[in-house]
Coordinates of N, CA and C in Angstrom, one line a residue:
M886 N -4.0 10.5 -37.0 CA -3.1 9.9 -36.3 C -3.8 9.1 -35.3
P887 N -3.2 8.1 -34.5 CA -3.3 7.1 -34.4 C -4.0 7.2 -33.1
E888 N -5.1 6.4 -32.1 CA -5.0 7.3 -30.6 C -3.8 5.8 -30.0
A889 N -4.5 6.8 -29.3 CA -3.1 5.9 -27.5 C -3.4 4.5 -27.3
P890 N -2.9 3.2 -26.2 CA -3.7 2.4 -26.5 C -4.4 2.8 -24.7
P891 N -4.6 1.6 -24.8 CA -5.1 1.7 -23.2 C -4.6 2.0 -22.3
T892 N -4.3 2.7 -21.0 CA -3.6 2.4 -19.5 C -4.1 0.5 -19.4
R893 N -2.9 0.0 -19.2 CA -3.0 -1.3 -18.6 C -2.8 -1.4 -17.7
I894 N -3.5 -1.9 -16.3 CA -3.7 -1.9 -15.1 C -4.3 -2.9 -14.2
L895 N -3.3 -2.9 -13.1 CA -2.9 -4.4 -12.4 C -3.6 -3.3 -10.7
L896 N -4.9 -4.6 -10.1 CA -5.8 -4.3 -9.5 C -5.6 -5.5 -8.6
A897 N -5.3 -4.8 -6.9 CA -4.9 -5.2 -6.0 C -5.3 -5.2 -4.4
D898 N -6.8 -6.1 -5.2 CA -7.5 -6.2 -3.5 C -7.8 -7.4 -3.2
D899 N -7.9 -7.6 -1.8 CA -8.1 -8.7 -0.9 C -9.6 -9.0 -0.9
H900 N -9.9 -8.7 -1.7 CA -11.8 -8.9 -1.6 C -12.0 -9.1 -3.2
R901 N -12.8 -10.3 -3.7 CA -13.0 -10.5 -4.8 C -13.8 -9.5 -5.0
L902 N -15.3 -9.3 -4.2 CA -15.9 -9.2 -4.7 C -15.9 -7.3 -5.0
V903 N -15.0 -6.4 -4.1 CA -14.1 -6.1 -4.1 C -13.3 -4.7 -5.6
R904 N -12.6 -6.4 -5.7 CA -12.0 -6.2 -7.0 C -13.1 -6.3 -8.2
R905 N -13.9 -7.7 -8.4 CA -14.9 -7.1 -9.8 C -15.9 -5.7 -9.3
G906 N -16.1 -4.7 -8.9 CA -16.7 -4.2 -9.1 C -16.0 -2.8 -9.3
V907 N -14.4 -2.9 -9.0 CA -13.8 -1.5 -9.6 C -13.7 -2.4 -10.8
R908 N -12.9 -3.0 -11.4 CA -12.9 -4.0 -12.4 C -13.8 -3.1 -13.3
L909 N -14.9 -3.4 -13.4 CA -16.5 -2.8 -13.9 C -16.4 -2.0 -14.4
I910 N -16.1 -0.9 -13.3 CA -15.7 0.6 -13.3 C -14.7 0.6 -14.1
L911 N -13.7 0.6 -14.1 CA -12.6 0.4 -15.4 C -12.3 0.0 -16.2
D912 N -13.4 -1.2 -16.3 CA -12.8 -2.1 -17.8 C -14.3 -1.2 -18.6
S913 N -15.1 -0.1 -18.0 CA -16.3 0.4 -18.2 C -15.1 1.7 -19.3
E914 N -14.6 1.8 -19.3 CA -13.7 2.7 -19.6 C -12.9 2.9 -20.9
P915 N -13.0 3.1 -21.8 CA -12.6 2.3 -23.3 C -10.8 2.9 -23.5
D916 N -9.9 3.9 -22.1 CA -8.3 4.5 -22.5 C -7.8 3.9 -21.3
L917 N -9.0 2.4 -20.5 CA -9.1 1.7 -19.4 C -8.9 0.0 -19.1
T918 N -7.9 -0.6 -19.2 CA -7.7 -2.0 -19.3 C -7.3 -2.6 -18.0
V919 N -8.4 -3.6 -17.4 CA -6.9 -4.6 -17.0 C -7.2 -5.0 -16.4
V920 N -5.4 -5.5 -16.2 CA -4.9 -7.2 -17.8 C -3.9 -7.7 -16.2
A921 N -4.1 -7.4 -14.5 CA -4.2 -8.2 -13.6 C -3.9 -8.0 -12.8
E922 N -4.6 -9.0 -12.1 CA -5.3 -8.9 -10.4 C -4.7 -9.7 -9.3
A923 N -4.2 -8.9 -8.4 CA -3.9 -10.0 -6.8 C -5.2 -8.9 -5.9
G924 N -4.9 -11.0 -5.1 CA -5.0 -10.6 -4.0 C -4.2 -10.7 -3.2
D925 N -2.6 -9.7 -2.8 CA -2.4 -10.2 -1.6 C -1.3 -8.7 -2.4
G926 N -0.2 -8.1 -1.0 CA 0.4 -7.2 -2.2 C 1.6 -7.8 -2.4
A927 N 2.3 -9.2 -2.3 CA 2.6 -9.9 -3.0 C 3.1 -10.6 -4.1
E928 N 1.4 -11.0 -4.0 CA 1.4 -11.4 -5.6 C 1.0 -9.8 -6.8
A929 N 0.5 -8.9 -6.3 CA 0.7 -7.8 -7.2 C 2.0 -7.1 -7.3
V930 N 3.2 -7.6 -6.6 CA 4.3 -7.4 -6.5 C 4.8 -8.5 -8.4
E931 N 4.2 -9.3 -7.8 CA 4.9 -10.8 -8.6 C 4.1 -10.1 -9.8
A932 N 2.7 -10.2 -10.1 CA 2.1 -9.6 -10.6 C 3.3 -8.7 -11.5
A933 N 3.5 -7.2 -11.2 CA 3.6 -6.1 -11.9 C 4.9 -7.2 -12.3
H934 N 6.1 -8.0 -12.7 CA 7.6 -7.4 -12.6 C 6.4 -8.5 -13.9
A935 N 5.6 -9.5 -13.8 CA 4.6 -10.6 -15.3 C 4.1 -9.6 -16.3
Q936 N 3.1 -8.7 -15.9 CA 2.9 -7.7 -17.1 C 3.3 -7.1 -17.3
R937 N 4.4 -6.8 -16.6 CA 4.8 -4.8 -16.8 C 3.6 -4.2 -17.7
P938 N 2.7 -3.5 -16.2 CA 1.5 -2.7 -16.8 C 2.1 -1.3 -16.0
D939 N 0.5 -0.1 -17.1 CA 2.0 0.6 -17.3 C 0.6 1.8 -15.7
L940 N -0.2 1.1 -15.1 CA -0.3 1.2 -13.5 C -1.6 0.4 -12.7
A941 N -0.7 0.9 -11.1 CA -0.8 -0.5 -9.9 C -2.1 0.2 -9.6
V942 N -2.8 -0.6 -9.2 CA -4.2 0.4 -8.3 C -3.3 -0.8 -6.8
L943 N -4.0 -0.1 -5.6 CA -3.1 -0.9 -4.7 C -3.4 -0.6 -3.3
D944 N -4.6 -1.8 -2.9 CA -5.5 -1.8 -1.7 C -3.7 -1.7 -0.9
I945 N -4.7 -0.8 0.4 CA -4.2 -1.1 1.8 C -3.9 -2.4 2.5
S946 N -5.3 -2.3 3.1 CA -4.7 -3.4 3.8 C -4.6 -4.3 3.1
M947 N -3.7 -5.8 2.8 CA -3.7 -7.1 1.8 C -2.7 -8.0 2.4
P948 N -2.6 -9.1 3.0 CA -2.3 -10.1 3.7 C -1.1 -10.0 2.9
R949 N -0.8 -10.8 3.5 CA 1.8 -10.2 3.3 C 1.9 -9.7 3.6
M950 N 2.1 -8.8 2.4 CA 2.6 -7.6 1.6 C 1.0 -6.0 2.2
T951 N 2.0 -5.2 2.7 CA 0.2 -4.6 2.6 C 0.0 -3.9 1.0
G952 N -0.2 -2.8 1.0 CA -0.2 -1.6 -0.4 C 0.9 -1.6 -0.6
L953 N 1.4 -0.6 1.1 CA 1.8 0.8 0.9 C 3.8 -0.5 1.3
Q954 N 3.4 -1.7 1.3 CA 4.9 -2.1 1.3 C 4.8 -2.9 0.2
A955 N 3.9 -3.4 -0.3 CA 4.1 -3.4 -2.6 C 4.4 -2.4 -3.1
A956 N 4.2 -0.9 -2.9 CA 3.9 0.2 -3.5 C 6.1 0.7 -3.1
R957 N 5.8 0.2 -2.6 CA 7.4 0.8 -1.7 C 8.6 0.2 -2.5
E958 N 8.7 -1.7 -2.9 CA 8.6 -2.3 -3.2 C 9.1 -2.4 -4.8
L959 N 7.6 -1.7 -5.5 CA 7.2 -1.6 -7.1 C 7.9 0.0 -7.5
S960 N 7.7 0.9 -7.2 CA 8.6 1.8 -6.7 C 10.4 1.7 -7.2
R961 N 11.2 0.7 -6.2 CA 12.2 0.6 -6.3 C 13.1 -0.8 -7.7
T962 N 11.4 -1.1 -7.5 CA 12.0 -2.2 -8.7 C 11.7 -1.4 -10.9
Q963 N 10.6 -1.3 -10.2 CA 9.5 -0.5 -11.0 C 9.7 0.9 -11.7
P964 N 10.4 1.7 -11.0 CA 9.9 3.0 -11.2 C 9.1 3.7 -12.5
E965 N 9.1 3.4 -13.7 CA 8.5 3.9 -14.2 C 7.0 4.1 -14.1
L966 N 7.0 2.3 -13.2 CA 5.1 2.4 -12.9 C 4.4 3.1 -12.2
H967 N 3.0 3.3 -13.1 CA 3.0 4.4 -11.4 C 1.8 3.7 -10.3
I968 N 1.9 4.6 -9.5 CA 0.7 3.3 -8.6 C -0.6 4.9 -7.6
L969 N -1.7 3.5 -7.8 CA -2.5 4.7 -7.2 C -3.0 4.2 -6.4
I970 N -3.4 4.3 -4.2 CA -4.0 3.7 -3.8 C -5.5 3.5 -3.5
L971 N -5.6 2.9 -3.7 CA -7.3 3.0 -2.9 C -7.8 1.9 -1.9
T972 N -8.4 2.5 -0.7 CA -8.9 2.8 1.0 C -9.3 2.8 0.9
M973 N -9.7 2.1 2.0 CA -11.4 2.4 3.0 C -10.5 3.7 3.5
Y974 N -9.7 4.1 4.3 CA -8.6 5.0 5.5 C -8.4 5.8 5.1
D975 N -10.1 6.9 5.8 CA -9.8 8.5 5.3 C -8.5 9.1 6.8
S976 N -7.3 8.4 6.2 CA -7.1 9.3 7.1 C -5.5 10.1 6.6
E977 N -5.2 10.8 7.3 CA -3.6 12.2 7.3 C -2.5 11.4 6.8
Q978 N -1.9 10.0 7.8 CA -1.2 9.5 8.3 C -0.8 8.4 7.1
Y979 N -1.8 7.8 6.8 CA -2.2 6.9 5.3 C -1.4 7.1 4.6
F980 N -1.7 9.0 3.9 CA -1.8 9.8 2.6 C -0.8 10.2 2.3
F981 N 0.5 10.4 3.7 CA 0.9 10.5 3.2 C 2.2 9.8 3.3
E982 N 2.1 8.4 4.2 CA 2.5 7.7 3.3 C 3.0 7.1 2.5
A983 N 2.1 7.5 2.0 CA 1.4 6.3 0.3 C 2.0 7.3 -0.4
L984 N 2.4 8.5 -0.1 CA 3.0 9.7 -1.8 C 4.5 8.6 -0.4
A985 N 4.8 9.2 0.8 CA 6.6 8.8 0.7 C 6.6 7.4 0.4
A986 N 6.3 6.0 -0.3 CA 5.7 5.0 -0.5 C 6.1 5.1 -2.4
G987 N 5.9 6.1 -3.1 CA 5.8 6.6 -4.3 C 4.7 5.8 -5.5
A988 N 3.4 6.0 -4.5 CA 2.1 7.2 -5.2 C 1.7 8.0 -4.8
S989 N 1.5 8.3 -6.2 CA 0.7 9.7 -7.0 C -0.6 9.5 -6.2
G990 N -2.3 9.2 -6.7 CA -2.8 9.4 -6.0 C -3.6 7.7 -4.5
Y991 N -4.1 8.9 -4.1 CA -5.4 8.4 -2.8 C -7.0 8.8 -3.0
V992 N -7.2 7.7 -3.2 CA -8.8 7.4 -3.6 C -9.6 6.3 -2.5
L993 N -11.4 6.7 -2.4 CA -11.6 6.2 -1.0 C -12.1 5.5 -1.9
K994 N -13.1 4.1 -1.3 CA -13.5 3.5 -1.5 C -14.8 4.0 -2.0
S995 N -15.1 3.5 -0.6 CA -17.0 4.8 -0.8 C -17.0 5.6 -1.3
V996 N -15.8 6.3 -2.6 CA -16.4 7.6 -3.7 C -15.7 6.8 -5.0
A997 N -15.2 5.5 -4.7 CA -14.6 5.3 -5.8 C -15.3 5.0 -8.0
D998 N -16.2 4.9 -7.4 CA -17.2 5.2 -8.2 C -17.5 6.5 -8.9
R999 N -16.9 7.5 -8.3 CA -16.7 8.1 -8.4 C -15.5 9.1 -9.3
D1000 N -14.8 8.3 -8.4 CA -13.5 9.7 -8.7 C -12.0 8.8 -9.3
L1001 N -11.9 7.4 -9.1 CA -11.7 6.1 -9.3 C -10.6 6.1 -11.2
V1002 N -11.8 6.4 -12.0 CA -12.1 7.3 -13.0 C -10.5 8.3 -13.5
E1003 N -11.2 9.9 -13.2 CA -10.1 10.6 -12.9 C -8.7 10.2 -12.7
A1004 N -8.4 9.4 -11.2 CA -7.4 10.0 -10.5 C -6.5 8.5 -10.9
C1005 N -7.6 8.1 -12.0 CA -6.6 6.7 -12.5 C -6.1 7.4 -14.6
R1006 N -6.2 8.8 -14.3 CA -6.1 9.5 -16.1 C -5.0 10.6 -15.3
A1007 N -5.6 11.0 -13.7 CA -4.4 11.8 -13.3 C -3.0 11.3 -13.0
T1008 N -3.2 10.0 -12.2 CA -1.4 9.7 -12.5 C -1.2 9.5 -13.3
M1009 N -2.0 9.2 -14.5 CA -1.1 9.2 -15.4 C -0.5 9.8 -16.6
R1010 N -1.5 10.8 -15.7 CA -1.2 12.6 -16.9 C 0.0 13.1 -15.9
D1011 N 0.7 12.8 -14.2 CA 2.2 12.7 -13.7 C 1.1 13.3 -12.3
E1012 N 0.0 14.1 -12.7 CA -0.5 14.2 -12.1 C -0.7 13.6 -10.6
P1013 N -0.6 14.0 -9.2 CA -1.0 14.0 -8.3 C -2.5 14.2 -8.1
F1014 N -2.7 12.6 -7.1 CA -5.0 13.0 -6.5 C -4.9 12.5 -5.9
I1015 N -5.9 13.6 -5.2 CA -6.4 12.8 -3.9 C -7.9 13.2 -3.8
Y1016 N -8.6 12.5 -3.0 CA -10.0 13.1 -3.3 C -10.0 14.1 -2.6
P1017 N -10.9 14.7 -3.1 CA -11.6 16.6 -2.8 C -11.9 16.6 -2.0
G1018 N -12.4 16.1 -0.7 CA -13.0 16.6 0.6 C -11.9 16.5 1.5
A1019 N -11.0 16.0 1.1 CA -9.4 15.8 1.9 C -8.5 17.5 1.7
V1020 N -8.8 17.7 0.8 CA -6.9 18.2 0.2 C -6.9 19.5 0.9
N1021 N -8.5 20.5 1.1 CA -8.0 20.8 2.5 C -7.6 20.7 3.2
A1022 N -8.7 19.7 4.5 CA -8.4 19.7 6.1 C -6.0 19.5 5.8
L1023 N -5.8 18.4 5.3 CA -5.0 18.4 4.9 C -3.6 18.9 4.8
I1024 N -3.5 19.9 3.7 CA -2.8 20.7 3.4 C -3.1 21.5 4.1
R1025 N -3.5 21.6 5.2 CA -4.2 22.7 6.1 C -3.7 22.8 7.4
N1026 N -3.6 21.0 7.9 CA -2.7 20.2 9.3 C -0.7 20.6 8.5
Y1027 N -0.9 20.5 7.6 CA 0.2 20.6 6.7 C 1.0 21.1 7.3
L1028 N 1.0 22.0 6.5 CA 1.3 23.6 6.6 C 1.2 24.0 8.3
D1029 N 0.5 23.4 8.9 CA 0.4 24.0 10.7 C 1.1 23.6 11.5
R1030 N 1.9 22.2 10.8 CA 2.7 21.5 11.8 C 4.4 21.7 11.3
L1031 N 4.4 22.5 9.7 CA 5.9 22.8 9.2 C 6.2 23.8 9.7
Q1032 N 4.6 25.2 10.8 CA 5.2 26.1 10.8 C 5.6 26.4 12.2
D1033 N 5.2 24.7 12.8 CA 5.5 24.6 14.3 C 6.6 24.5 13.8
G1034 N 7.9 23.7 14.0 CA 8.9 23.5 13.2 C 9.0 21.5 13.5
H1035 N 7.8 21.2 12.9 CA 7.6 19.7 13.0 C 7.3 19.0 11.4
A1036 N 8.6 18.1 11.1 CA 8.5 17.3 9.9 C 7.2 16.0 9.5
P1037 N 6.5 15.8 8.9 CA 6.0 14.3 8.9 C 5.8 13.3 9.5
P1038 N 6.1 12.2 10.9 CA 6.3 11.7 11.7 C 7.0 10.5 11.5
A1039 N 8.5 10.7 11.1 CA 9.0 10.0 11.2 C 8.7 7.8 11.1
R1040 N 8.7 7.5 10.3 CA 8.0 6.3 11.1 C 8.9 5.3 12.4
A1041 N 8.4 4.6 13.0 CA 9.5 4.3 14.3 C 10.4 2.9 13.8
I1042 N 10.1 1.7 12.0 CA 10.5 0.3 12.0 C 10.8 0.7 11.3
T1043 N 12.1 -0.1 10.3 CA 12.3 0.0 9.4 C 11.4 -0.7 8.4
D1044 N 11.6 -0.9 6.9 CA 11.0 -1.1 5.4 C 10.7 -2.6 6.5
R1045 N 12.2 -3.3 6.1 CA 12.3 -4.7 6.1 C 11.7 -5.5 7.7
E1046 N 11.8 -4.4 9.0 CA 10.7 -5.3 10.4 C 9.2 -4.8 10.6
E1047 N 9.3 -4.1 9.5 CA 7.5 -3.8 8.8 C 6.9 -4.4 8.0
E1048 N 7.9 -5.4 7.6 CA 7.5 -6.7 6.0 C 7.3 -7.5 7.2
I1049 N 8.3 -8.0 8.4 CA 8.4 -9.2 9.1 C 7.5 -8.7 10.4
L1050 N 7.4 -7.8 10.7 CA 6.4 -7.5 12.1 C 5.0 -8.2 11.7
K1051 N 4.3 -7.6 9.8 CA 3.4 -8.1 9.6 C 2.8 -9.4 9.7
L1052 N 4.1 -10.2 8.8 CA 3.7 -11.8 8.9 C 4.0 -12.7 9.9
V1053 N 5.1 -11.5 10.7 CA 4.7 -12.2 12.8 C 2.8 -12.0 12.9
A1054 N 3.0 -11.3 12.8 CA 1.3 -10.9 13.8 C 1.1 -12.1 13.1
E1055 N 0.7 -12.1 11.0 CA -0.2 -13.3 10.8 C -0.1 -14.1 11.1
G1056 N 0.8 -15.0 11.5 CA 1.4 -15.7 12.4 C 2.2 -17.4 11.7
H1057 N 3.0 -16.4 10.9 CA 3.4 -16.9 10.0 C 5.2 -18.0 11.6
T1058 N 5.8 -18.3 11.6 CA 6.6 -19.5 11.5 C 8.1 -18.6 10.5
S1059 N 8.7 -18.0 11.5 CA 10.2 -17.6 11.7 C 11.4 -18.8 10.3
Q1060 N 10.7 -20.2 10.1 CA 11.0 -21.0 9.5 C 10.2 -20.2 8.1
E1061 N 8.9 -20.5 8.2 CA 8.4 -19.1 6.4 C 8.3 -18.2 6.9
I1062 N 8.6 -17.3 7.2 CA 9.3 -15.7 7.1 C 10.8 -15.7 6.5
A1063 N 11.4 -16.6 6.8 CA 13.0 -16.9 6.2 C 12.6 -17.7 4.5
E1064 N 12.6 -18.1 4.3 CA 11.8 -18.5 2.6 C 11.2 -17.7 2.4
F1065 N 10.3 -16.6 2.5 CA 9.0 -15.8 1.5 C 10.0 -14.6 2.1
L1066 N 10.6 -14.5 2.0 CA 12.5 -13.4 2.6 C 13.2 -13.4 1.7
V1067 N 13.2 -14.8 2.1 CA 14.7 -14.7 1.1 C 15.7 -14.8 2.1
I1068 N 15.7 -15.0 3.5 CA 17.1 -14.2 5.0 C 16.8 -16.2 5.2
S1069 N 17.5 -16.2 6.0 CA 18.2 -17.0 7.6 C 16.5 -16.8 8.3
P1070 N 16.5 -18.1 9.1 CA 15.9 -17.7 10.3 C 15.8 -16.8 11.2
K1071 N 17.5 -17.8 11.2 CA 18.2 -16.2 12.3 C 18.4 -15.2 11.7
T1072 N 17.8 -14.2 11.3 CA 18.0 -13.5 10.9 C 16.6 -12.8 11.7
V1073 N 15.8 -13.9 10.5 CA 14.6 -12.6 11.1 C 14.3 -12.9 12.3
E1074 N 15.4 -13.7 13.4 CA 15.2 -14.1 15.1 C 15.2 -12.6 15.3
R1075 N 16.6 -12.1 15.1 CA 17.0 -11.0 15.4 C 15.9 -9.2 15.1
H1076 N 15.0 -9.5 13.5 CA 14.3 -7.9 13.6 C 13.6 -8.7 14.3
R1077 N 13.1 -9.8 14.5 CA 12.1 -10.1 15.8 C 12.2 -9.4 17.2
A1078 N 13.4 -9.3 18.2 CA 14.1 -9.8 18.6 C 14.1 -8.2 18.4
N1079 N 14.5 -6.9 17.1 CA 14.1 -5.3 17.4 C 13.6 -4.4 17.5
L1080 N 12.7 -5.3 16.8 CA 11.0 -5.0 17.0 C 10.4 -5.1 18.5
L1081 N 11.1 -6.2 19.0 CA 10.8 -6.1 20.2 C 10.4 -4.9 21.5
Q1082 N 12.6 -5.1 21.3 CA 13.3 -3.8 21.8 C 12.9 -2.3 21.9
K1083 N 12.4 -1.6 19.7 CA 12.0 -1.1 20.2 C 10.9 0.1 20.1
L1084 N 9.9 -0.9 19.7 CA 8.6 -0.9 20.4 C 8.4 -0.8 22.0
G1085 N 8.4 -2.3 22.8 CA 8.4 -1.7 24.2 C 7.9 -3.4 24.7
L1086 N 7.6 -3.8 23.4 CA 6.6 -5.3 23.6 C 7.2 -6.2 24.1
K1087 N 6.2 -7.1 24.6 CA 7.1 -8.5 25.1 C 7.2 -10.0 24.6
D1088 N 5.8 -9.7 23.3 CA 5.6 -11.0 22.5 C 5.2 -11.0 21.4
R1089 N 4.4 -12.2 20.4 CA 4.3 -11.9 20.2 C 2.1 -11.6 19.9
L1090 N 1.5 -12.2 20.6 CA 0.5 -11.6 21.2 C 0.9 -9.9 21.1
E1091 N 1.6 -9.4 21.1 CA 1.5 -7.8 21.7 C 1.8 -6.9 20.5
L1092 N 3.3 -8.2 19.2 CA 3.4 -7.7 17.9 C 2.0 -7.9 17.1
T1093 N 1.2 -8.4 17.0 CA -0.2 -8.9 16.9 C -0.7 -7.7 17.2
R1094 N -0.7 -7.4 17.9 CA -1.8 -6.4 18.8 C -1.8 -4.8 17.6
Y1095 N -0.4 -4.4 18.3 CA 0.6 -3.6 18.0 C 0.2 -3.4 15.9
A1096 N 0.3 -4.7 15.1 CA 0.6 -4.6 13.8 C -0.9 -4.3 13.4
I1097 N -2.5 -4.9 13.9 CA -4.3 -4.1 13.9 C -4.0 -2.9 14.5
R1098 N -3.6 -2.2 15.5 CA -2.9 -0.5 15.5 C -3.2 0.5 14.2
V1099 N -1.7 0.1 13.6 CA -0.8 0.5 12.6 C -1.6 0.5 11.3
G1100 N -2.6 -0.9 11.2 CA -3.1 -0.7 10.2 C -2.4 -1.8 9.1
L1101 N -1.3 -3.0 9.7 CA -0.9 -3.5 9.3 C -1.4 -4.9 8.5
I1102 N -2.7 -5.3 9.7 CA -3.7 -6.5 9.1 C -4.3 -6.1 9.6
E1103 N -5.8 -6.5 9.6 CA -7.2 -6.3 10.3 C -7.3 -7.6 11.1
P1104 N -7.5 -7.1 12.3 CA -8.5 -8.0 13.3 C -9.5 -8.6 13.0

């Protein structure tokens, strides 16, 4: 019986050295192979459409489009693609958002050399993976909140508003954002006005501070 071909992986992280280290870990395994790399979430979406990998390993904090945004887009357009989040953030909020975005695994960069390979294999078996140290705390917290009658926290803004918030905070003009998202500049301005109203903010500077606080961009 012939061996199954190796899992074809797309690796997305905006730090070249991180990508190189992660690629060394993955390519050293006979059943895993990195077939494409991306430096931001938008590149990851393009590469996934072009290369049709089996698994996407996405960093959360990336320019233009975060890993969570990319995961939502890829879950919508390539539902057969398995998604794994690789992050430096030991965060309950990000974990639940990753699951909601379509990811089935969450691995900390600090222990990637220990957990990443098994996380890739578990994800390809359609099994959820989260770094072992967080399992008990996350489950306990989640169950406590459900017993208190609280659902996981709802997001304050829509996916489209989040896309525009990130691009505004990165300093792009309305025209540039319109071209990138293939919408009109007036639509961009309307979304930006909605963001200011929803979040109770006054200007681009406050939007940028908010985007940093919620992890859409790095300070």
